[in-house]
Amino acid sequence: MSFVTLDSVSAATPDGRLLFENLDLSIGAERVGLVGRNGAGKSTLLALVAGARAPISGVVSRTGAVAMLEQAPDLGADTRLVDLLGVRAAWDRLARIERGDGDAVDLAEADWELPARIDHALAEVGLDELDLERPAGSLSGGQATRAGLARLLIARPDVLLLDEPTNNLDAEARALVLGLLKRWRGGAVVVSHDRALLRQMDRIVELSPLGARSYGGGYDLYAQRKALEAEAAQRDLDHAEREVRRVAREAQVARERKDRRDAAGRRFADRGGTPKILLGRMAERAENSGAREGRLAGKLAAQAEEAHALAEARVERARLLGFDLPSSGLPAGRLVLAFDAVGFAWPDGRPVFEGLSLAMTGPERVAILGANGAGKTTLIRLATGDLTPTTGQVRLHVPFALLDQRAAVLDDGQTILANFRRLNPGASLNDAHAALARFLFRNAAALQVAGTLSGGERLRAALACVLCAATPPQLLILDEPTNHLDLDSVRAVEAALSGYDGALLVVSHDEDFLDAIGLDRRIVLKTP
């Protein structure tokens, strides 16, 4: 049974850019992972399924209830946890009845099973100890996301819609989301680049301008199929290139054969004795034969070139995001960063950590792990000098660059080229273009405004700006770098970082990412 069916659906951005067309998709009691390049229209597709927007053509049919996880819930001063759960009116009605203030309408419309559903939902997401009257503004980002998931469980829709549900969640909260989806028996559509989450899916749907393509199974089977497709595309390209060369050789042989026939014909005519009418017919036949051969050769050449162009486009899409990082020049034995018995507490006296000591030497790769609120961002701010330790000492011995998940080093109102020259004032225009080209921003691509870039493009632009400086950083500090990247961009960044010869200090909850970049150490911070 299908809860939602999309029939020949097309959608576009507000400025008219086509996202996809003639898309057909059915969603039943299954978990569907929705993937695709940033800007492909994944969030738009969720909005179409939810009924929050209409397609420009085609039909969306629903036979079941659909509910979407809110990405930016209201955390205002008057908002309580019960509001985030979406049951304020029903909860207040029960409270009035319990106080003896309820009227006949309250008694008639009371949902007596609501408290049990709330308790079950909060237990499912690990919030069972929280007071429903607690101000929403006092919740952490992770807690607010958990409350949003509990709201869906209370509503009991037929289809859940989740847009990057594990972003900014620690390992424990991520495990809760994975467990919830594993137990879910309705339909679910999940937009995510979290490969651990995508492994829980029953199928992966890849969105592109051509529509939606379905791959049975979870992420690993999808990745295997994509790898096989990439290999097939490369084989097709190799075959197409050989075919172009073969057709060109045969056309050259045909031209040379015709030239020899024409020369023989001229010599035969020069000997004389052959009637002009016969010579004319021979010449006409030769001309017609040459024209047919020429048309055939032209047709074969055009077909070969078309096949080559299509094969090259398929391979180019796979290669598009690959880039290499320049050398940092970091010596192997150089002390990079040292924390000596560092403690830090906020002005209200709330401690974050005490007696923290660590040292990074040479091109070491260190991950900082811990639950939300354990102090990971605080440690980074101490490392960069943005905060001063309460006790102990922090020593940074090499040039560094900090890149957070939003790549805040970029000015959204400036082009990539202008950002590069602002951050590297000594670079000439040619130097800037050459550096950006290395990161795949060639020619006009360097003139894109930073605020219009996708997550992957933005991180790539930021890396170009900081790594191609006159004095390149020897320490890269990355704070949740994959949060706003699509899967292709994540894999490209992983490949680039795996070949980087500088030191890495990384905060990330993405275990696949941490495994791919080849860590030397993991430091786990405990919640104070």
Short mmCIF file of C-alpha atoms in Angstrom, two decimals:
data_model
loop_
_atom_site.label_atom_id
_atom_site.label_comp_id
_atom_site.label_asym_id
_atom_site.label_seq_id
_atom_site.Cartn_x
_atom_site.Cartn_y
_atom_site.Cartn_z
CA MET A 1 0.00 0.00 0.00
CA SER A 2 1.29 3.46 -0.91
CA PHE A 3 0.71 6.30 1.55
CA VAL A 4 2.05 8.91 -0.87
CA THR A 5 2.32 8.78 -4.67
CA LEU A 6 4.03 11.34 -6.90
CA ASP A 7 3.03 11.11 -10.57
CA SER A 8 5.04 13.02 -13.22
CA VAL A 9 5.91 15.72 -10.68
CA SER A 10 8.11 18.70 -11.60
CA ALA A 11 9.45 21.38 -9.28
CA ALA A 12 11.50 24.57 -9.59
CA THR A 13 13.17 27.12 -7.33
CA PRO A 14 11.40 30.45 -6.65
CA ASP A 15 13.52 32.08 -9.37
CA GLY A 16 12.38 29.49 -11.91
CA ARG A 17 15.37 27.13 -11.99
CA LEU A 18 14.14 23.61 -12.73
CA LEU A 19 15.02 21.15 -9.96
CA PHE A 20 13.54 17.98 -11.41
CA GLU A 21 10.79 16.95 -13.83
CA ASN A 22 8.50 14.01 -14.54
CA LEU A 23 9.37 12.44 -11.19
CA ASP A 24 7.49 9.29 -10.22
CA LEU A 25 7.75 7.96 -6.67
CA SER A 26 5.62 5.88 -4.30
CA ILE A 27 6.14 5.70 -0.53
CA GLY A 28 4.69 2.85 1.48
CA ALA A 29 5.54 1.25 4.82
CA GLU A 30 9.29 1.50 4.22
CA ARG A 31 12.28 3.62 5.13
CA VAL A 32 13.52 5.63 2.14
CA GLY A 33 16.85 7.46 2.20
CA LEU A 34 16.77 10.50 -0.12
CA VAL A 35 20.18 11.57 -1.43
CA GLY A 36 21.50 13.88 -4.15
CA ARG A 37 23.76 16.85 -4.74
CA ASN A 38 23.16 20.00 -2.71
CA GLY A 39 20.63 22.02 -4.66
CA ALA A 40 19.05 18.96 -6.28
CA GLY A 41 15.74 19.66 -4.53
CA LYS A 42 15.69 17.14 -1.66
CA SER A 43 14.09 19.53 0.84
CA THR A 44 11.68 20.70 -1.87
CA LEU A 45 10.64 17.10 -2.49
CA LEU A 46 9.93 16.66 1.24
CA ALA A 47 7.80 19.83 1.16
CA LEU A 48 5.85 18.43 -1.82
CA VAL A 49 5.26 15.14 0.00
CA ALA A 50 4.14 17.04 3.13
CA GLY A 51 1.79 19.27 1.12
CA ALA A 52 3.67 22.39 2.20
CA ARG A 53 4.11 23.41 -1.44
CA ALA A 54 2.62 22.47 -4.80
CA PRO A 55 4.43 21.08 -7.85
CA ILE A 56 4.61 23.13 -11.04
CA SER A 57 3.19 20.07 -12.82
CA GLY A 58 2.15 16.56 -11.94
CA VAL A 59 0.10 15.21 -9.04
CA VAL A 60 0.91 14.32 -5.40
CA SER A 61 -1.65 11.93 -3.86
CA ARG A 62 -1.84 11.07 -0.16
CA THR A 63 -3.82 8.26 1.43
CA GLY A 64 -2.16 8.56 4.83
CA ALA A 65 -1.15 11.20 7.37
CA VAL A 66 2.26 12.83 6.84
CA ALA A 67 4.33 14.71 9.43
CA MET A 68 7.68 16.48 9.06
CA LEU A 69 10.40 17.03 11.66
CA GLU A 70 10.79 20.77 12.27
CA GLN A 71 14.34 21.97 11.65
CA ALA A 72 13.96 25.35 13.39
CA PRO A 73 11.29 25.04 16.13
CA ASP A 74 10.08 28.10 18.03
CA LEU A 75 12.23 28.47 21.16
CA GLY A 76 10.75 31.81 22.26
CA ALA A 77 10.32 32.93 25.85
CA ASP A 78 6.69 31.77 26.05
CA THR A 79 7.34 28.40 24.43
CA ARG A 80 7.35 25.30 26.63
CA LEU A 81 8.42 21.74 26.00
CA VAL A 82 4.75 20.80 25.66
CA ASP A 83 4.55 23.27 22.74
CA LEU A 84 7.44 21.55 20.97
CA LEU A 85 5.52 18.30 21.37
CA GLY A 86 2.54 19.85 19.55
CA VAL A 87 0.02 18.99 22.28
CA ARG A 88 -0.33 22.26 24.19
CA ALA A 89 -4.10 22.65 23.77
CA ALA A 90 -4.84 19.02 24.62
CA TRP A 91 -2.42 19.08 27.59
CA ASP A 92 -3.86 22.33 28.98
CA ARG A 93 -7.37 20.86 28.65
CA LEU A 94 -6.36 17.87 30.81
CA ALA A 95 -4.69 20.24 33.30
CA ARG A 96 -7.91 22.27 33.63
CA ILE A 97 -9.92 19.11 34.23
CA GLU A 98 -7.42 17.93 36.86
CA ARG A 99 -7.67 21.32 38.66
CA GLY A 100 -11.45 21.15 38.56
CA ASP A 101 -11.70 24.08 36.10
CA GLY A 102 -12.78 22.05 33.07
CA ASP A 103 -16.09 22.66 31.36
CA ALA A 104 -18.38 20.37 29.38
CA VAL A 105 -16.40 20.94 26.16
CA ASP A 106 -13.15 19.99 27.92
CA LEU A 107 -14.69 16.80 29.23
CA ALA A 108 -16.13 15.91 25.81
CA GLU A 109 -12.90 16.52 23.90
CA ALA A 110 -10.35 15.32 26.44
CA ASP A 111 -7.69 12.93 25.12
CA TRP A 112 -7.29 10.63 28.10
CA GLU A 113 -4.59 8.57 26.41
CA LEU A 114 -2.36 11.60 25.77
CA PRO A 115 -0.22 11.35 28.96
CA ALA A 116 0.67 7.74 28.18
CA ARG A 117 1.58 8.62 24.57
CA ILE A 118 3.71 11.53 25.78
CA ASP A 119 5.52 9.37 28.33
CA HIS A 120 6.22 6.69 25.72
CA ALA A 121 7.44 9.22 23.12
CA LEU A 122 9.75 11.04 25.56
CA ALA A 123 11.20 7.73 26.73
CA GLU A 124 11.85 6.77 23.10
CA VAL A 125 13.96 9.91 22.56
CA GLY A 126 15.65 10.03 25.96
CA LEU A 127 13.77 13.04 27.38
CA ASP A 128 11.63 11.20 29.93
CA GLU A 129 13.13 13.12 32.88
CA LEU A 130 12.20 16.58 31.57
CA ASP A 131 9.29 18.66 32.91
CA LEU A 132 6.70 19.38 30.21
CA GLU A 133 6.42 22.95 31.51
CA ARG A 134 10.15 23.55 31.02
CA PRO A 135 10.91 26.62 28.83
CA ALA A 136 11.86 25.52 25.33
CA GLY A 137 14.65 28.10 25.24
CA SER A 138 16.48 26.21 27.99
CA LEU A 139 16.84 23.11 25.83
CA SER A 140 20.03 22.36 23.93
CA GLY A 141 19.89 22.01 20.17
CA GLY A 142 20.08 18.24 20.54
CA GLN A 143 17.25 18.21 23.06
CA ALA A 144 15.09 20.36 20.78
CA THR A 145 15.67 17.88 17.94
CA ARG A 146 14.73 15.01 20.24
CA ALA A 147 11.56 16.87 21.23
CA GLY A 148 10.72 17.24 17.54
CA LEU A 149 11.09 13.49 17.09
CA ALA A 150 8.85 12.89 20.12
CA ARG A 151 6.25 15.19 18.52
CA LEU A 152 6.17 12.88 15.50
CA LEU A 153 5.76 9.79 17.68
CA ILE A 154 2.86 11.38 19.54
CA ALA A 155 1.15 12.39 16.29
CA ARG A 156 1.50 8.81 14.96
CA PRO A 157 1.50 9.69 11.25
CA ASP A 158 1.67 7.11 8.49
CA VAL A 159 4.78 8.74 7.01
CA LEU A 160 7.65 10.51 8.80
CA LEU A 161 9.66 13.14 6.91
CA LEU A 162 13.12 13.83 8.35
CA ASP A 163 15.51 16.42 6.90
CA GLU A 164 19.08 15.88 8.18
CA PRO A 165 17.81 14.67 11.58
CA THR A 166 21.26 13.81 12.99
CA ASN A 167 23.00 17.13 12.29
CA ASN A 168 24.49 18.57 15.50
CA LEU A 169 23.58 15.47 17.51
CA ASP A 170 26.10 13.61 19.63
CA ALA A 171 26.69 9.89 19.32
CA GLU A 172 24.05 8.97 21.92
CA ALA A 173 21.36 11.10 20.27
CA ARG A 174 22.28 9.74 16.84
CA ALA A 175 21.87 6.22 18.17
CA LEU A 176 18.39 7.18 19.42
CA VAL A 177 17.39 8.39 15.94
CA LEU A 178 18.76 5.20 14.37
CA GLY A 179 16.90 3.08 16.90
CA LEU A 180 13.66 4.98 16.40
CA LEU A 181 13.79 4.46 12.64
CA LYS A 182 14.74 0.82 13.03
CA ARG A 183 11.58 0.23 15.09
CA TRP A 184 9.32 2.41 12.92
CA ARG A 185 6.69 0.36 11.09
CA GLY A 186 5.16 3.12 8.98
CA GLY A 187 6.71 5.00 6.09
CA ALA A 188 9.70 7.30 6.44
CA VAL A 189 11.59 9.54 4.03
CA VAL A 190 14.97 10.66 5.34
CA VAL A 191 17.20 13.28 3.76
CA SER A 192 20.67 12.70 5.14
CA HIS A 193 24.38 12.39 4.39
CA ASP A 194 24.82 10.36 7.62
CA ARG A 195 25.97 7.03 6.24
CA ALA A 196 25.25 5.16 9.48
CA LEU A 197 21.64 6.38 9.27
CA LEU A 198 21.38 5.59 5.55
CA ARG A 199 22.46 2.02 6.27
CA GLN A 200 19.14 1.58 8.11
CA MET A 201 17.12 2.39 4.99
CA ASP A 202 15.16 -0.15 2.96
CA ARG A 203 16.11 1.67 -0.22
CA ILE A 204 18.00 4.74 -1.38
CA VAL A 205 16.43 7.19 -3.82
CA GLU A 206 18.87 9.45 -5.66
CA LEU A 207 17.44 12.76 -6.83
CA SER A 208 18.77 14.50 -9.95
CA PRO A 209 17.41 16.87 -12.63
CA LEU A 210 16.27 13.76 -14.52
CA GLY A 211 14.01 12.63 -11.66
CA ALA A 212 14.41 9.96 -8.99
CA ARG A 213 16.35 6.73 -9.32
CA SER A 214 15.78 3.98 -6.75
CA TYR A 215 18.43 1.58 -5.38
CA GLY A 216 17.25 -1.34 -3.25
CA GLY A 217 18.92 -1.79 0.13
CA GLY A 218 20.81 0.62 2.36
CA TYR A 219 23.79 2.89 1.83
CA ASP A 220 26.46 0.22 1.35
CA LEU A 221 24.59 -1.48 -1.49
CA TYR A 222 23.91 1.94 -3.02
CA ALA A 223 27.62 2.84 -2.82
CA GLN A 224 28.56 -0.48 -4.45
CA ARG A 225 26.09 0.10 -7.28
CA LYS A 226 27.38 3.64 -7.77
CA ALA A 227 30.97 2.39 -7.89
CA LEU A 228 30.00 -0.20 -10.50
CA GLU A 229 28.23 2.50 -12.49
CA ALA A 230 31.34 4.70 -12.32
CA GLU A 231 33.48 1.82 -13.57
CA ALA A 232 30.99 1.15 -16.36
CA ALA A 233 31.00 4.84 -17.27
CA GLN A 234 34.79 4.80 -17.51
CA ARG A 235 34.68 1.67 -19.68
CA ASP A 236 32.07 3.32 -21.90
CA LEU A 237 34.30 6.39 -22.21
CA ASP A 238 37.34 4.28 -23.09
CA HIS A 239 35.25 2.42 -25.71
CA ALA A 240 33.86 5.69 -27.08
CA GLU A 241 37.36 7.16 -27.39
CA ARG A 242 38.54 4.05 -29.23
CA GLU A 243 35.49 4.23 -31.51
CA VAL A 244 36.18 7.89 -32.35
CA ARG A 245 39.76 7.00 -33.26
CA ARG A 246 38.62 3.95 -35.31
CA VAL A 247 36.04 5.97 -37.27
CA ALA A 248 38.61 8.69 -37.90
CA ARG A 249 41.14 6.10 -39.17
CA GLU A 250 38.56 4.45 -41.44
CA ALA A 251 37.48 7.84 -42.78
CA GLN A 252 41.13 8.65 -43.53
CA VAL A 253 41.58 5.28 -45.28
CA ALA A 254 38.39 5.92 -47.31
CA ARG A 255 39.65 9.37 -48.34
CA GLU A 256 43.00 7.96 -49.37
CA ARG A 257 41.27 5.16 -51.34
CA LYS A 258 39.06 7.70 -53.10
CA ASP A 259 42.06 9.87 -53.89
CA ARG A 260 43.78 6.86 -55.47
CA ARG A 261 40.65 6.02 -57.53
CA ASP A 262 40.34 9.62 -58.65
CA ALA A 263 44.01 9.70 -59.66
CA ALA A 264 43.63 6.43 -61.59
CA GLY A 265 40.56 7.81 -63.31
CA ARG A 266 42.42 10.94 -64.37
CA ARG A 267 45.29 8.87 -65.73
CA PHE A 268 42.81 6.68 -67.67
CA ALA A 269 41.14 9.75 -69.15
CA ASP A 270 44.51 11.31 -70.05
CA ARG A 271 45.42 8.27 -72.19
CA GLY A 272 42.55 9.14 -74.55
CA GLY A 273 40.44 6.87 -76.77
CA THR A 274 37.47 6.69 -74.36
CA PRO A 275 34.24 8.40 -75.40
CA LYS A 276 33.46 11.56 -73.43
CA ILE A 277 30.01 10.31 -72.53
CA LEU A 278 31.54 7.22 -70.88
CA LEU A 279 34.11 9.34 -69.07
CA GLY A 280 31.29 11.57 -67.84
CA ARG A 281 29.34 8.61 -66.48
CA MET A 282 32.44 7.23 -64.79
CA ALA A 283 33.10 10.60 -63.19
CA GLU A 284 29.48 10.90 -62.06
CA ARG A 285 29.55 7.40 -60.51
CA ALA A 286 32.82 8.22 -58.76
CA GLU A 287 31.40 11.49 -57.48
CA ASN A 288 28.19 9.87 -56.21
CA SER A 289 30.15 7.04 -54.59
CA GLY A 290 32.48 9.52 -52.93
CA ALA A 291 29.53 11.58 -51.69
CA ARG A 292 27.86 8.47 -50.21
CA GLU A 293 31.08 7.44 -48.52
CA GLY A 294 31.54 10.96 -47.23
CA ARG A 295 28.00 11.13 -45.84
CA LEU A 296 28.42 7.70 -44.22
CA ALA A 297 31.77 8.68 -42.75
CA GLY A 298 30.28 11.94 -41.47
CA LYS A 299 27.32 10.12 -39.91
CA LEU A 300 29.56 7.54 -38.22
CA ALA A 301 31.85 10.29 -36.98
CA ALA A 302 28.89 12.27 -35.57
CA GLN A 303 27.52 9.16 -33.85
CA ALA A 304 30.93 8.35 -32.38
CA GLU A 305 31.39 11.93 -31.15
CA GLU A 306 27.91 11.96 -29.61
CA ALA A 307 28.55 8.67 -27.79
CA HIS A 308 31.90 10.02 -26.63
CA ALA A 309 30.33 13.24 -25.33
CA LEU A 310 27.68 11.33 -23.37
CA ALA A 311 30.26 8.93 -21.89
CA GLU A 312 32.57 11.82 -21.02
CA ALA A 313 29.72 13.67 -19.28
CA ARG A 314 28.96 10.61 -17.13
CA VAL A 315 32.60 10.31 -16.06
CA GLU A 316 33.00 14.05 -15.60
CA ARG A 317 30.12 14.11 -13.10
CA ALA A 318 32.01 11.60 -10.98
CA ARG A 319 35.28 13.53 -11.27
CA LEU A 320 33.79 16.97 -10.80
CA LEU A 321 34.40 17.35 -7.07
CA GLY A 322 37.91 15.86 -6.80
CA PHE A 323 40.66 18.19 -5.63
CA ASP A 324 44.04 18.02 -3.87
CA LEU A 325 45.30 20.13 -0.98
CA PRO A 326 48.63 21.95 -1.30
CA SER A 327 51.55 21.05 0.95
CA SER A 328 51.66 22.67 4.38
CA GLY A 329 55.43 22.21 4.83
CA LEU A 330 54.95 20.95 8.41
CA PRO A 331 58.09 19.17 9.73
CA ALA A 332 57.52 15.74 11.25
CA GLY A 333 58.86 16.58 14.73
CA ARG A 334 57.36 20.07 15.10
CA LEU A 335 55.24 20.73 18.21
CA VAL A 336 51.94 21.98 16.82
CA LEU A 337 49.64 22.54 19.80
CA ALA A 338 49.94 22.01 23.55
CA PHE A 339 47.43 22.21 26.41
CA ASP A 340 49.22 22.25 29.78
CA ALA A 341 46.88 21.42 32.70
CA VAL A 342 44.20 23.64 31.20
CA GLY A 343 41.00 24.40 33.03
CA PHE A 344 38.14 26.59 31.93
CA ALA A 345 35.01 27.87 33.63
CA TRP A 346 32.41 30.36 32.43
CA PRO A 347 31.98 33.68 34.30
CA ASP A 348 29.09 32.20 36.31
CA GLY A 349 31.56 29.65 37.70
CA ARG A 350 30.22 26.70 35.68
CA PRO A 351 33.25 24.52 34.87
CA VAL A 352 33.80 22.98 31.45
CA PHE A 353 36.95 20.98 32.17
CA GLU A 354 39.94 20.93 34.51
CA GLY A 355 43.54 19.74 34.21
CA LEU A 356 43.34 19.03 30.47
CA SER A 357 46.73 18.25 28.93
CA LEU A 358 47.43 17.25 25.35
CA ALA A 359 50.12 17.76 22.74
CA MET A 360 50.04 17.45 18.95
CA THR A 361 53.31 16.85 17.09
CA GLY A 362 53.93 16.91 13.35
CA PRO A 363 51.16 15.89 10.93
CA GLU A 364 49.13 14.25 13.67
CA ARG A 365 45.38 13.76 13.22
CA VAL A 366 43.33 14.13 16.40
CA ALA A 367 39.55 13.92 16.85
CA ILE A 368 37.83 15.62 19.78
CA LEU A 369 34.77 13.60 20.78
CA GLY A 370 32.13 13.83 23.49
CA ALA A 371 28.47 14.37 24.15
CA ASN A 372 26.75 17.67 23.38
CA GLY A 373 27.78 20.10 26.10
CA ALA A 374 31.08 18.32 26.91
CA GLY A 375 33.15 21.32 25.76
CA LYS A 376 34.31 20.42 22.26
CA THR A 377 33.67 23.89 20.82
CA THR A 378 35.16 25.47 23.95
CA LEU A 379 38.35 23.45 23.41
CA ILE A 380 38.57 24.71 19.84
CA ARG A 381 38.07 28.32 20.96
CA LEU A 382 40.84 27.86 23.52
CA ALA A 383 43.14 26.38 20.87
CA THR A 384 42.61 29.32 18.52
CA GLY A 385 43.01 31.94 21.26
CA ASP A 386 39.37 33.04 21.07
CA LEU A 387 39.06 32.11 24.77
CA THR A 388 41.62 32.36 27.58
CA PRO A 389 41.95 29.40 29.96
CA THR A 390 40.97 29.89 33.59
CA THR A 391 43.99 27.84 34.64
CA GLY A 392 46.94 26.34 32.79
CA GLN A 393 48.35 27.37 29.43
CA VAL A 394 47.55 26.85 25.74
CA ARG A 395 50.45 27.11 23.26
CA LEU A 396 49.93 27.16 19.49
CA HIS A 397 53.22 26.91 17.61
CA VAL A 398 52.23 26.89 13.92
CA PRO A 399 49.97 28.86 11.56
CA PHE A 400 46.42 27.50 11.67
CA ALA A 401 43.06 27.83 9.95
CA LEU A 402 39.66 27.22 11.53
CA LEU A 403 36.82 26.01 9.32
CA ASP A 404 33.44 25.48 10.93
CA GLN A 405 30.39 23.86 9.34
CA ARG A 406 29.30 27.20 7.85
CA ALA A 407 32.79 28.19 6.61
CA ALA A 408 32.32 31.56 8.33
CA VAL A 409 35.70 32.75 7.01
CA LEU A 410 33.84 33.65 3.78
CA ASP A 411 31.93 36.91 3.34
CA ASP A 412 28.55 35.92 1.89
CA GLY A 413 28.22 39.16 -0.05
CA GLN A 414 31.51 38.80 -1.94
CA THR A 415 32.53 36.54 -4.81
CA ILE A 416 34.89 33.64 -4.24
CA LEU A 417 37.62 35.61 -6.01
CA ALA A 418 37.01 38.70 -3.87
CA ASN A 419 37.06 36.59 -0.70
CA PHE A 420 40.37 35.04 -1.75
CA ARG A 421 41.98 38.44 -2.37
CA ARG A 422 40.54 39.86 0.89
CA LEU A 423 42.06 36.97 2.86
CA ASN A 424 45.27 37.00 0.80
CA PRO A 425 45.92 40.69 0.02
CA GLY A 426 49.38 39.97 -1.39
CA ALA A 427 48.06 37.66 -4.12
CA SER A 428 47.85 39.00 -7.69
CA LEU A 429 44.75 38.44 -9.79
CA ASN A 430 46.52 35.67 -11.73
CA ASP A 431 47.73 34.05 -8.50
CA ALA A 432 44.17 34.09 -7.13
CA HIS A 433 42.67 32.57 -10.28
CA ALA A 434 45.38 29.88 -10.37
CA ALA A 435 44.80 28.96 -6.71
CA LEU A 436 41.02 28.80 -7.12
CA ALA A 437 41.32 26.74 -10.29
CA ARG A 438 43.19 24.13 -8.26
CA PHE A 439 40.04 23.82 -6.16
CA LEU A 440 37.85 23.57 -9.29
CA PHE A 441 36.72 27.21 -9.36
CA ARG A 442 37.89 27.93 -12.89
CA ASN A 443 37.28 31.16 -14.81
CA ALA A 444 33.68 32.37 -14.30
CA ALA A 445 33.11 29.86 -11.46
CA ALA A 446 35.41 32.03 -9.29
CA LEU A 447 32.93 34.90 -9.70
CA GLN A 448 30.11 33.10 -7.87
CA VAL A 449 28.89 34.97 -4.79
CA ALA A 450 29.75 33.04 -1.63
CA GLY A 451 26.21 33.28 -0.29
CA THR A 452 24.90 31.33 -3.29
CA LEU A 453 27.24 28.33 -2.89
CA SER A 454 26.18 24.86 -1.80
CA GLY A 455 27.68 23.40 1.38
CA GLY A 456 30.34 21.46 -0.52
CA GLU A 457 31.26 24.41 -2.74
CA ARG A 458 31.46 26.68 0.29
CA LEU A 459 33.85 24.41 2.18
CA ARG A 460 35.96 23.95 -0.95
CA ALA A 461 36.13 27.74 -1.44
CA ALA A 462 37.11 28.26 2.19
CA LEU A 463 39.85 25.62 1.91
CA ALA A 464 41.18 27.37 -1.20
CA CYS A 465 41.25 30.73 0.56
CA VAL A 466 43.12 29.54 3.64
CA LEU A 467 45.38 26.81 2.23
CA CYS A 468 46.75 28.86 -0.68
CA ALA A 469 47.88 31.72 1.55
CA ALA A 470 51.45 33.00 1.27
CA THR A 471 52.07 31.22 4.58
CA PRO A 472 49.86 28.12 4.42
CA PRO A 473 48.40 26.84 7.70
CA GLN A 474 50.12 23.81 9.15
CA LEU A 475 47.16 22.99 11.38
CA LEU A 476 43.60 22.66 10.09
CA ILE A 477 40.91 22.86 12.77
CA LEU A 478 37.59 21.48 11.50
CA ASP A 479 34.35 21.84 13.47
CA GLU A 480 31.66 19.46 12.13
CA PRO A 481 32.84 20.02 8.53
CA THR A 482 30.40 17.56 6.93
CA ASN A 483 27.15 18.80 8.45
CA HIS A 484 25.93 20.66 5.36
CA LEU A 485 27.58 18.60 2.63
CA ASP A 486 25.99 16.13 0.27
CA LEU A 487 27.46 12.63 -0.03
CA ASP A 488 29.54 13.42 -3.13
CA SER A 489 31.06 16.45 -1.42
CA VAL A 490 31.77 14.49 1.78
CA ARG A 491 33.65 11.85 -0.20
CA ALA A 492 35.62 14.54 -2.08
CA VAL A 493 36.61 16.27 1.18
CA GLU A 494 37.58 12.92 2.72
CA ALA A 495 39.81 12.13 -0.26
CA ALA A 496 41.44 15.57 -0.11
CA LEU A 497 42.06 15.44 3.64
CA SER A 498 43.43 11.91 3.49
CA GLY A 499 46.28 13.28 1.35
CA TYR A 500 46.89 16.43 3.42
CA ASP A 501 50.38 16.61 4.95
CA GLY A 502 49.56 19.03 7.79
CA ALA A 503 48.04 18.43 11.22
CA LEU A 504 44.29 18.00 11.72
CA LEU A 505 42.22 18.76 14.82
CA VAL A 506 38.67 17.62 14.09
CA VAL A 507 35.36 17.79 15.92
CA SER A 508 32.86 15.47 14.26
CA HIS A 509 30.15 12.97 15.12
CA ASP A 510 30.46 11.33 11.69
CA GLU A 511 32.28 8.04 12.32
CA ASP A 512 32.54 7.24 8.61
CA PHE A 513 34.24 10.59 8.03
CA LEU A 514 36.66 10.09 10.93
CA ASP A 515 37.57 6.62 9.68
CA ALA A 516 38.13 7.91 6.13
CA ILE A 517 40.60 10.66 7.09
CA GLY A 518 42.81 8.27 9.09
CA LEU A 519 42.97 9.42 12.71
CA ASP A 520 45.99 8.95 14.94
CA ARG A 521 44.16 9.65 18.19
CA ARG A 522 40.72 10.24 19.67
CA ILE A 523 40.26 12.41 22.75
CA VAL A 524 36.91 11.96 24.49
CA LEU A 525 35.71 14.83 26.68
CA LYS A 526 33.41 14.01 29.58
CA THR A 527 30.32 16.10 30.31
CA PRO A 528 31.00 18.20 33.43
#
